[in-house]
Amino acid sequence: MAQKVGDEKLERATLDQIIQMYMWTNDHFRDVAHLLDRRYVTEYLDKMEKETRESIIDSQK
Protein backbone atom coordinates (compact mmCIF):
# COMPACT_ATOMS: atom_id res chain seq x y z
CA MET A 1 0.00 0.00 0.00
CA ALA A 2 2.87 2.36 0.75
CA GLN A 3 4.26 1.78 -2.72
CA LYS A 4 0.89 2.53 -4.34
CA VAL A 5 0.61 5.91 -2.61
CA GLY A 6 4.26 6.75 -3.24
CA ASP A 7 5.39 6.76 0.41
CA GLU A 8 8.94 5.55 -0.12
CA LYS A 9 9.95 5.99 3.52
CA LEU A 10 7.06 3.85 4.78
CA GLU A 11 7.68 1.30 2.02
CA ARG A 12 11.33 0.93 3.05
CA ALA A 13 10.40 0.61 6.72
CA THR A 14 7.77 -2.02 5.94
CA LEU A 15 10.11 -4.03 3.73
CA ASP A 16 12.82 -3.86 6.37
CA GLN A 17 10.37 -5.15 8.98
CA ILE A 18 9.32 -8.05 6.73
CA ILE A 19 12.93 -8.94 5.98
CA GLN A 20 13.84 -8.92 9.67
CA MET A 21 10.94 -11.27 10.46
CA TYR A 22 12.07 -13.93 8.01
CA MET A 23 15.86 -13.64 7.86
CA TRP A 24 17.62 -14.00 11.14
CA THR A 25 20.95 -15.47 10.03
CA ASN A 26 23.54 -14.62 7.37
CA ASP A 27 22.51 -17.74 5.44
CA HIS A 28 19.02 -16.33 5.03
CA PHE A 29 20.42 -13.04 3.72
CA ARG A 30 22.64 -14.91 1.28
CA ASP A 31 19.69 -16.98 0.03
CA VAL A 32 17.61 -13.87 -0.57
CA ALA A 33 20.52 -12.08 -2.26
CA HIS A 34 21.00 -15.02 -4.62
CA LEU A 35 17.28 -15.16 -5.32
CA LEU A 36 17.11 -11.44 -6.09
CA ASP A 37 20.20 -11.66 -8.28
CA ARG A 38 18.70 -14.53 -10.29
CA ARG A 39 15.43 -12.65 -10.56
CA TYR A 40 17.19 -9.51 -11.81
CA VAL A 41 19.22 -11.46 -14.38
CA THR A 42 16.13 -13.33 -15.58
CA GLU A 43 14.12 -10.11 -15.92
CA TYR A 44 16.99 -8.43 -17.76
CA LEU A 45 17.40 -11.34 -20.18
CA ASP A 46 13.64 -11.43 -20.82
CA LYS A 47 13.68 -7.70 -21.58
CA MET A 48 16.67 -8.02 -23.92
CA GLU A 49 15.06 -10.98 -25.71
CA LYS A 50 11.87 -9.00 -26.28
CA GLU A 51 13.75 -5.95 -27.54
CA THR A 52 15.90 -8.07 -29.85
CA ARG A 53 12.87 -9.86 -31.25
CA GLU A 54 11.08 -6.57 -31.86
CA SER A 55 14.18 -5.11 -33.51
CA ILE A 56 14.51 -8.10 -35.86
CA ILE A 57 10.85 -7.95 -36.78
CA ASP A 58 11.03 -4.18 -37.39
CA SER A 59 14.15 -4.52 -39.53
CA GLN A 60 12.41 -7.03 -41.81
CA LYS A 61 9.52 -4.70 -42.59
CSV table of N, CA and C in Angstrom, one decimal:
chain,number,residue,atom,x,y,z
A,1,MET,N,0.8,-1.2,0.0
A,1,MET,CA,0.0,0.0,0.0
A,1,MET,C,0.9,1.3,0.0
A,2,ALA,N,2.0,1.2,0.7
A,2,ALA,CA,2.9,2.4,0.8
A,2,ALA,C,3.4,2.6,-0.6
A,3,GLN,N,3.7,1.6,-1.4
A,3,GLN,CA,4.3,1.8,-2.7
A,3,GLN,C,3.2,2.4,-3.6
A,4,LYS,N,2.0,2.0,-3.5
A,4,LYS,CA,0.9,2.5,-4.3
A,4,LYS,C,0.7,4.0,-4.1
A,5,VAL,N,0.8,4.5,-2.9
A,5,VAL,CA,0.6,5.9,-2.6
A,5,VAL,C,1.9,6.7,-2.7
A,6,GLY,N,3.0,6.0,-3.0
A,6,GLY,CA,4.3,6.7,-3.2
A,6,GLY,C,5.0,7.1,-2.0
A,7,ASP,N,4.7,6.5,-0.9
A,7,ASP,CA,5.4,6.8,0.4
A,7,ASP,C,6.6,5.9,0.5
A,8,GLU,N,7.7,6.4,0.0
A,8,GLU,CA,8.9,5.6,-0.1
A,8,GLU,C,9.5,5.2,1.3
A,9,LYS,N,9.4,6.2,2.2
A,9,LYS,CA,10.0,6.0,3.5
A,9,LYS,C,9.2,4.9,4.2
A,10,LEU,N,7.9,4.9,4.2
A,10,LEU,CA,7.1,3.8,4.8
A,10,LEU,C,7.3,2.5,4.1
A,11,GLU,N,7.4,2.5,2.8
A,11,GLU,CA,7.7,1.3,2.0
A,11,GLU,C,9.0,0.7,2.5
A,12,ARG,N,10.0,1.5,2.6
A,12,ARG,CA,11.3,0.9,3.0
A,12,ARG,C,11.2,0.4,4.5
A,13,ALA,N,10.5,1.1,5.3
A,13,ALA,CA,10.4,0.6,6.7
A,13,ALA,C,9.6,-0.7,6.8
A,14,THR,N,8.6,-0.8,6.0
A,14,THR,CA,7.8,-2.0,5.9
A,14,THR,C,8.6,-3.2,5.4
A,15,LEU,N,9.3,-3.0,4.3
A,15,LEU,CA,10.1,-4.0,3.7
A,15,LEU,C,11.2,-4.5,4.7
A,16,ASP,N,11.8,-3.5,5.4
A,16,ASP,CA,12.8,-3.9,6.4
A,16,ASP,C,12.2,-4.7,7.5
A,17,GLN,N,11.0,-4.4,7.9
A,17,GLN,CA,10.4,-5.1,9.0
A,17,GLN,C,10.1,-6.6,8.5
A,18,ILE,N,9.6,-6.7,7.3
A,18,ILE,CA,9.3,-8.0,6.7
A,18,ILE,C,10.6,-8.9,6.6
A,19,ILE,N,11.7,-8.2,6.1
A,19,ILE,CA,12.9,-8.9,6.0
A,19,ILE,C,13.4,-9.4,7.3
A,20,GLN,N,13.4,-8.6,8.3
A,20,GLN,CA,13.8,-8.9,9.7
A,20,GLN,C,13.0,-10.1,10.3
A,21,MET,N,11.8,-10.2,9.9
A,21,MET,CA,10.9,-11.3,10.5
A,21,MET,C,11.4,-12.6,9.9
A,22,TYR,N,11.8,-12.7,8.7
A,22,TYR,CA,12.1,-13.9,8.0
A,22,TYR,C,13.5,-14.3,7.8
A,23,MET,N,14.4,-13.4,8.1
A,23,MET,CA,15.9,-13.6,7.9
A,23,MET,C,16.6,-13.3,9.1
A,24,TRP,N,17.0,-14.3,9.9
A,24,TRP,CA,17.6,-14.0,11.1
A,24,TRP,C,19.1,-14.5,11.2
A,25,THR,N,19.5,-15.1,10.1
A,25,THR,CA,21.0,-15.5,10.0
A,25,THR,C,21.5,-15.0,8.7
A,26,ASN,N,22.9,-15.0,8.6
A,26,ASN,CA,23.5,-14.6,7.4
A,26,ASN,C,23.1,-15.5,6.2
A,27,ASP,N,22.9,-16.8,6.5
A,27,ASP,CA,22.5,-17.7,5.4
A,27,ASP,C,21.2,-17.3,4.8
A,28,HIS,N,20.3,-16.8,5.6
A,28,HIS,CA,19.0,-16.3,5.0
A,28,HIS,C,19.3,-15.1,4.1
A,29,PHE,N,20.1,-14.2,4.5
A,29,PHE,CA,20.4,-13.0,3.7
A,29,PHE,C,21.1,-13.5,2.4
A,30,ARG,N,22.0,-14.4,2.5
A,30,ARG,CA,22.6,-14.9,1.3
A,30,ARG,C,21.6,-15.5,0.3
A,31,ASP,N,20.7,-16.3,0.9
A,31,ASP,CA,19.7,-17.0,0.0
A,31,ASP,C,18.8,-15.9,-0.7
A,32,VAL,N,18.4,-14.9,0.0
A,32,VAL,CA,17.6,-13.9,-0.6
A,32,VAL,C,18.4,-13.1,-1.6
A,33,ALA,N,19.7,-12.8,-1.3
A,33,ALA,CA,20.5,-12.1,-2.3
A,33,ALA,C,20.7,-12.9,-3.5
A,34,HIS,N,20.9,-14.2,-3.4
A,34,HIS,CA,21.0,-15.0,-4.6
A,34,HIS,C,19.7,-15.1,-5.4
A,35,LEU,N,18.6,-15.1,-4.7
A,35,LEU,CA,17.3,-15.2,-5.3
A,35,LEU,C,17.0,-13.9,-6.1
A,36,LEU,N,17.3,-12.7,-5.4
A,36,LEU,CA,17.1,-11.4,-6.1
A,36,LEU,C,18.0,-11.3,-7.3
A,37,ASP,N,19.3,-11.8,-7.2
A,37,ASP,CA,20.2,-11.7,-8.3
A,37,ASP,C,19.7,-12.5,-9.5
A,38,ARG,N,19.2,-13.7,-9.2
A,38,ARG,CA,18.7,-14.5,-10.3
A,38,ARG,C,17.5,-13.9,-10.9
A,39,ARG,N,16.6,-13.3,-10.1
A,39,ARG,CA,15.4,-12.6,-10.6
A,39,ARG,C,15.8,-11.5,-11.5
A,40,TYR,N,16.8,-10.7,-11.0
A,40,TYR,CA,17.2,-9.5,-11.8
A,40,TYR,C,17.7,-10.0,-13.2
A,41,VAL,N,18.6,-11.0,-13.1
A,41,VAL,CA,19.2,-11.5,-14.4
A,41,VAL,C,18.1,-12.0,-15.3
A,42,THR,N,17.2,-12.8,-14.8
A,42,THR,CA,16.1,-13.3,-15.6
A,42,THR,C,15.3,-12.2,-16.2
A,43,GLU,N,14.9,-11.2,-15.4
A,43,GLU,CA,14.1,-10.1,-15.9
A,43,GLU,C,14.9,-9.3,-17.0
A,44,TYR,N,16.2,-9.1,-16.8
A,44,TYR,CA,17.0,-8.4,-17.8
A,44,TYR,C,17.1,-9.2,-19.1
A,45,LEU,N,17.3,-10.5,-19.0
A,45,LEU,CA,17.4,-11.3,-20.2
A,45,LEU,C,16.1,-11.4,-20.9
A,46,ASP,N,15.0,-11.5,-20.2
A,46,ASP,CA,13.6,-11.4,-20.8
A,46,ASP,C,13.4,-10.1,-21.6
A,47,LYS,N,13.8,-9.0,-20.9
A,47,LYS,CA,13.7,-7.7,-21.6
A,47,LYS,C,14.5,-7.6,-22.8
A,48,MET,N,15.8,-8.1,-22.8
A,48,MET,CA,16.7,-8.0,-23.9
A,48,MET,C,16.2,-8.9,-25.1
A,49,GLU,N,15.6,-10.1,-24.7
A,49,GLU,CA,15.1,-11.0,-25.7
A,49,GLU,C,13.9,-10.3,-26.4
A,50,LYS,N,13.0,-9.7,-25.7
A,50,LYS,CA,11.9,-9.0,-26.3
A,50,LYS,C,12.3,-7.9,-27.2
A,51,GLU,N,13.3,-7.1,-26.7
A,51,GLU,CA,13.7,-5.9,-27.5
A,51,GLU,C,14.5,-6.4,-28.8
A,52,THR,N,15.2,-7.5,-28.7
A,52,THR,CA,15.9,-8.1,-29.8
A,52,THR,C,14.9,-8.6,-30.9
A,53,ARG,N,13.9,-9.3,-30.4
A,53,ARG,CA,12.9,-9.9,-31.2
A,53,ARG,C,12.2,-8.7,-32.0
A,54,GLU,N,11.8,-7.7,-31.2
A,54,GLU,CA,11.1,-6.6,-31.9
A,54,GLU,C,12.0,-5.9,-32.9
A,55,SER,N,13.3,-5.8,-32.6
A,55,SER,CA,14.2,-5.1,-33.5
A,55,SER,C,14.3,-5.9,-34.8
A,56,ILE,N,14.4,-7.2,-34.7
A,56,ILE,CA,14.5,-8.1,-35.9
A,56,ILE,C,13.3,-8.0,-36.7
A,57,ILE,N,12.1,-8.0,-36.1
A,57,ILE,CA,10.8,-7.9,-36.8
A,57,ILE,C,10.7,-6.6,-37.5
A,58,ASP,N,11.1,-5.5,-36.8
A,58,ASP,CA,11.0,-4.2,-37.4
A,58,ASP,C,12.0,-4.0,-38.6
A,59,SER,N,13.1,-4.7,-38.5
A,59,SER,CA,14.2,-4.5,-39.5
A,59,SER,C,13.8,-5.3,-40.8
A,60,GLN,N,12.8,-6.2,-40.7
A,60,GLN,CA,12.4,-7.0,-41.8
A,60,GLN,C,11.2,-6.4,-42.5
A,61,LYS,N,10.7,-5.3,-42.0
A,61,LYS,CA,9.5,-4.7,-42.6
A,61,LYS,C,9.9,-3.9,-43.8
